[in-house]
Short mmCIF file of C-alpha atoms in Angstrom, two decimals:
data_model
loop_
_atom_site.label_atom_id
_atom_site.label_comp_id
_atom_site.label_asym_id
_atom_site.label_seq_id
_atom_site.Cartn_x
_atom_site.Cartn_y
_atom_site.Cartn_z
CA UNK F 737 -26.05 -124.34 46.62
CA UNK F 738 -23.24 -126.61 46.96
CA UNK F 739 -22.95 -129.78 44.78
CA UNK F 740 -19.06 -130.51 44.56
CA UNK F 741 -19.22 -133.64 42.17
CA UNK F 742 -22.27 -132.92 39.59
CA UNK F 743 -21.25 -131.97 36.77
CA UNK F 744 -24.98 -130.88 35.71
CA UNK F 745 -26.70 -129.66 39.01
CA UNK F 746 -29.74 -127.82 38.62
CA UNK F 747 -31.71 -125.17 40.30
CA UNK F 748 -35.10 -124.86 41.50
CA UNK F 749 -36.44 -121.76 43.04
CA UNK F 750 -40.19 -120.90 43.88
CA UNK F 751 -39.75 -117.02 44.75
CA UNK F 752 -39.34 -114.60 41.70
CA UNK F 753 -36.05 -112.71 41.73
CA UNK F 754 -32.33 -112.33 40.21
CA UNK F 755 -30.23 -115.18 42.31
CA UNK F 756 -26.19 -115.23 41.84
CA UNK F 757 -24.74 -118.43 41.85
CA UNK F 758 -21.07 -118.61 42.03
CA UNK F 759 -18.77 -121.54 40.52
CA UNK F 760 -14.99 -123.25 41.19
CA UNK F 761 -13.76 -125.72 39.40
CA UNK F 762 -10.41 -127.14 40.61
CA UNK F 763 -8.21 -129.36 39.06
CA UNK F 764 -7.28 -132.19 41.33
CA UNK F 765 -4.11 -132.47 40.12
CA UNK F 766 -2.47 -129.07 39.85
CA UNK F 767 -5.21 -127.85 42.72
CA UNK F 768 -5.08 -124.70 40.15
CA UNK F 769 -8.92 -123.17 40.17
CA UNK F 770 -11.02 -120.91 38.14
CA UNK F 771 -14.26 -119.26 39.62
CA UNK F 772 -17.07 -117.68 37.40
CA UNK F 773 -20.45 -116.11 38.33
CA UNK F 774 -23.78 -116.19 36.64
CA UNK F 775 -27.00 -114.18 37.73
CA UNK F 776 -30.06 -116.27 37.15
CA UNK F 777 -33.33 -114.34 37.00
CA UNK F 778 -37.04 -116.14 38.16
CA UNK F 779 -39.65 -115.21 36.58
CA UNK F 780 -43.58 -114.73 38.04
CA UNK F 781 -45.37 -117.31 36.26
CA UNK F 782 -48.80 -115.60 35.13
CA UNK F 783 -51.93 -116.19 37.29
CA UNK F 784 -55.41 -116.94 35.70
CA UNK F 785 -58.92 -117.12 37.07
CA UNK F 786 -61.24 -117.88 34.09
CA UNK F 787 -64.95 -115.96 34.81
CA UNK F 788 -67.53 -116.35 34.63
CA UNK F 789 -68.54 -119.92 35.91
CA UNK F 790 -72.31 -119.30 35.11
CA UNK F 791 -74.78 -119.41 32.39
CA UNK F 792 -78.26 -120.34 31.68
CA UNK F 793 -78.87 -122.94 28.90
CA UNK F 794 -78.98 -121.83 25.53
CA UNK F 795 -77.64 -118.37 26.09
CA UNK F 796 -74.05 -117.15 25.08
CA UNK F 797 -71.40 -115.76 27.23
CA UNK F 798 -67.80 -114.94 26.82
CA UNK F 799 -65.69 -115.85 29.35
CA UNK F 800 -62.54 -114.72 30.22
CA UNK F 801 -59.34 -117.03 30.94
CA UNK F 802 -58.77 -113.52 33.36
CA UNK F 803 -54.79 -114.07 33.44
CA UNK F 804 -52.50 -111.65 35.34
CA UNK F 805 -49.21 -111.49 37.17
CA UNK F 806 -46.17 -112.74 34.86
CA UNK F 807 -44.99 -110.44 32.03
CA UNK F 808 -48.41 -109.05 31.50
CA UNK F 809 -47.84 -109.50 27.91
CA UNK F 810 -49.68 -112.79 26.60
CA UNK F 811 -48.06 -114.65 24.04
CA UNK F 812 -50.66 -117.53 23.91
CA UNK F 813 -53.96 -118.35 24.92
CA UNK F 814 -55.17 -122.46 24.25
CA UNK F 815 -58.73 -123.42 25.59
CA UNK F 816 -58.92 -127.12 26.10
CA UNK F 817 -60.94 -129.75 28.12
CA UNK F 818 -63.70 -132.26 27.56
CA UNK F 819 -66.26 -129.37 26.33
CA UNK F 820 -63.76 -127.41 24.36
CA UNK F 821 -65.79 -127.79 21.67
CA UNK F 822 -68.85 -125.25 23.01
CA UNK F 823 -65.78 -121.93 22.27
CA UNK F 824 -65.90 -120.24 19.97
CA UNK F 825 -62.32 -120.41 19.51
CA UNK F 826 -59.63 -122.20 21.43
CA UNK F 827 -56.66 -119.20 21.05
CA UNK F 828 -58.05 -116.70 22.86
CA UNK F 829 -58.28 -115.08 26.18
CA UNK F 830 -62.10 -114.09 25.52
CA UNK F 831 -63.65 -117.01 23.53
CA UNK F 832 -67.96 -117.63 23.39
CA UNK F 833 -69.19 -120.18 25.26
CA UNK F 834 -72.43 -121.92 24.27
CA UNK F 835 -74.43 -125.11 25.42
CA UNK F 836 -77.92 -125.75 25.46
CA UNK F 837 -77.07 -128.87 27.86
CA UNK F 838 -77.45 -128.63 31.15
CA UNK F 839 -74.73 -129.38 34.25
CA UNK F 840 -71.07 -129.44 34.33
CA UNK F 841 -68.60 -128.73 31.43
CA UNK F 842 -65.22 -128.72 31.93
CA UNK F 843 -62.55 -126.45 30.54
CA UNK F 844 -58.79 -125.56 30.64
CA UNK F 845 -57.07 -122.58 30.42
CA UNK F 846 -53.36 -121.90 29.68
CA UNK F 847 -51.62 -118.85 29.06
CA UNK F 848 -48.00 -118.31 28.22
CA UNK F 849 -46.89 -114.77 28.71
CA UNK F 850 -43.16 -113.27 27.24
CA UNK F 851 -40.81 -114.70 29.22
CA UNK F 852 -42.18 -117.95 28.06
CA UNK F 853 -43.57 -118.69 31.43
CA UNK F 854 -46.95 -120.47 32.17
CA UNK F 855 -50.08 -119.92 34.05
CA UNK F 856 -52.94 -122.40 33.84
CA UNK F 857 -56.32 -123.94 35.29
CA UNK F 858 -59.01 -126.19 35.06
CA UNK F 859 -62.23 -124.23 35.26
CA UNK F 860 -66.45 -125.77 35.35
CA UNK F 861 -68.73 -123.35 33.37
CA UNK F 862 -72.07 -125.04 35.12
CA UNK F 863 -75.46 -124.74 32.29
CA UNK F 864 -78.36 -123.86 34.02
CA UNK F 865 -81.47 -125.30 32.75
CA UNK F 866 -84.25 -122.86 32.28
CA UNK F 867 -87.26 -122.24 33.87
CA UNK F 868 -90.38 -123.81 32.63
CA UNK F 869 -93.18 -121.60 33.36
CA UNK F 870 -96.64 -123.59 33.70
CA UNK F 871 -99.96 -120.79 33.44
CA UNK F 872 -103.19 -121.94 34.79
CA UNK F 873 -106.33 -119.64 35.45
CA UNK F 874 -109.50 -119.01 32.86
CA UNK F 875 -109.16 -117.79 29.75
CA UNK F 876 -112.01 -115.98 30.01
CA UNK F 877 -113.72 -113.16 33.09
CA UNK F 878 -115.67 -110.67 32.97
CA UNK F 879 -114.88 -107.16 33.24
CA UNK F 880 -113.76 -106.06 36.72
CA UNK F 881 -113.86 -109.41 38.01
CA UNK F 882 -110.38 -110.40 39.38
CA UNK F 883 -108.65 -113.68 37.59
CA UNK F 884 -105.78 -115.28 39.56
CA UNK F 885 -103.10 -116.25 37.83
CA UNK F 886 -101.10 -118.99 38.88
CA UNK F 887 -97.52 -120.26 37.89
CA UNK F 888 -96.19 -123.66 38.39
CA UNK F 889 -92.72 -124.97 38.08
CA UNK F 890 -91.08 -121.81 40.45
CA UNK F 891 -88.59 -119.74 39.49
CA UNK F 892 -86.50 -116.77 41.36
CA UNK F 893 -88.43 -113.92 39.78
CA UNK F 894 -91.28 -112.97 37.42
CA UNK F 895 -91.88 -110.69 34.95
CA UNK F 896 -95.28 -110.55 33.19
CA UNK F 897 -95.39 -109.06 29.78
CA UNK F 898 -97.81 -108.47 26.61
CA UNK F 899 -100.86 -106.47 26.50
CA UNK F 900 -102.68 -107.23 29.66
CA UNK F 901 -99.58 -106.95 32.23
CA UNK F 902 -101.54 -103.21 32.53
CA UNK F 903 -104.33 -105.11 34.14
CA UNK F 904 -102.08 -106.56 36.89
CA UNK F 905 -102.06 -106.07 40.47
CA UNK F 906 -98.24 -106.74 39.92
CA UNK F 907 -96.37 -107.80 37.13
CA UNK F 908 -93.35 -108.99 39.36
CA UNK F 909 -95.45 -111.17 41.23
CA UNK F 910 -95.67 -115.13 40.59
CA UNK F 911 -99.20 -115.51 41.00
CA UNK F 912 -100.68 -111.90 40.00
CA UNK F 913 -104.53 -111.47 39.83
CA UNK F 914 -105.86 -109.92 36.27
CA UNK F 915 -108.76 -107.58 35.99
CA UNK F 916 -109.82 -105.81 33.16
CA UNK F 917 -111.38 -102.39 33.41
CA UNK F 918 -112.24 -103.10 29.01
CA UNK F 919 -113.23 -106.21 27.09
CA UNK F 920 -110.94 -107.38 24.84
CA UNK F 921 -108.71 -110.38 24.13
CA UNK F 922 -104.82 -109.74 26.34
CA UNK F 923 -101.62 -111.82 25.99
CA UNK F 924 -100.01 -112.48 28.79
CA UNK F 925 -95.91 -113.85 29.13
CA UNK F 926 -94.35 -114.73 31.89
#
């Protein structure tokens, strides 16, 4: 680059690699000049893709601020954002997140890796409410007699449990019929 008059230029450059940039000075008088060189070396600035985005409400997950490129060695790791507060801690690459509220929360990661250079994003962790399974069907049949089941309020998939899924035509099924080859009392979960 070529700024004759500035006495502080500077020097911006996108693509990482070792530039030489070359300097004369003359004297205006004398028209005497001196020449130096200095190599200047750009960095990779690190790279992050926090994961997962995902979670159901209530549960825990760790998520990852995922960084890469750069240095590869991580100086610093600061978690902020309007729902920082649902981490576990805000200093490190793999914090818990927790929220038993549904919808968006909002995050930030940043990362500063050895050569003091910076990677960072906003990331959404989205809360997924959770299903809310509604039974109907009698409470009471007699043996080998067929009770449907029925579930309201539809998920993606079902899984019966407790001591009468034996008795089902399927236990992966939303609305599975129940018969009983014994009398007894059963428990069913879904």
């Amino acid at each position: 680059f070529n700024l004759p008059h500035d006495n502080a230029p500077s020097y911006v450059q996108t693509v990482p690699a070792s530039y030489n940039i070359y300097l004369k000075v003359t004297d205006a008088v004398s028209k005497c000049f001196f020449t130096d060189t200095m190599v200047i070396s750009v960095k990779q600035n690190p790279i992050v893709n926090p994961l997962p985005t995902t979670v159901c409400s209530g549960s825990t997950m760790q998520i990852d601020g995922n960084p890469s490129m750069g240095s590869g060695i991580w100086k610093t790791h600061a978690w902020s954002g309007l729902d920082s507060a649902l981490l576990s801690s805000l200093s490190t690459q793999k914090p818990t997140f927790e929220s038993s509220i549904p919808g968006p929360h909002y995050l930030h990661y940043k990362v500063t890796d050895s050569n003091g250079c910076i990677g960072e994003k906003d990331t959404t962790v989205m809360v997924n409410d959770l299903p809310k399974p509604v039974v109907s069907g009698n409470v009471a049949v007699c043996v080998n007699t067929a009770l449907p089941l029925t579930v309201s309020n539809v998920g993606t998939s079902y899984i019966w449990t407790g001591t009468g899924a034996q008795y089902l035509n399927n236990a992966s099924f939303q609305n599975p019929s129940f018969t009983a080859t014994a009398a007894g009392s059963y428990s069913l979960t879904v």
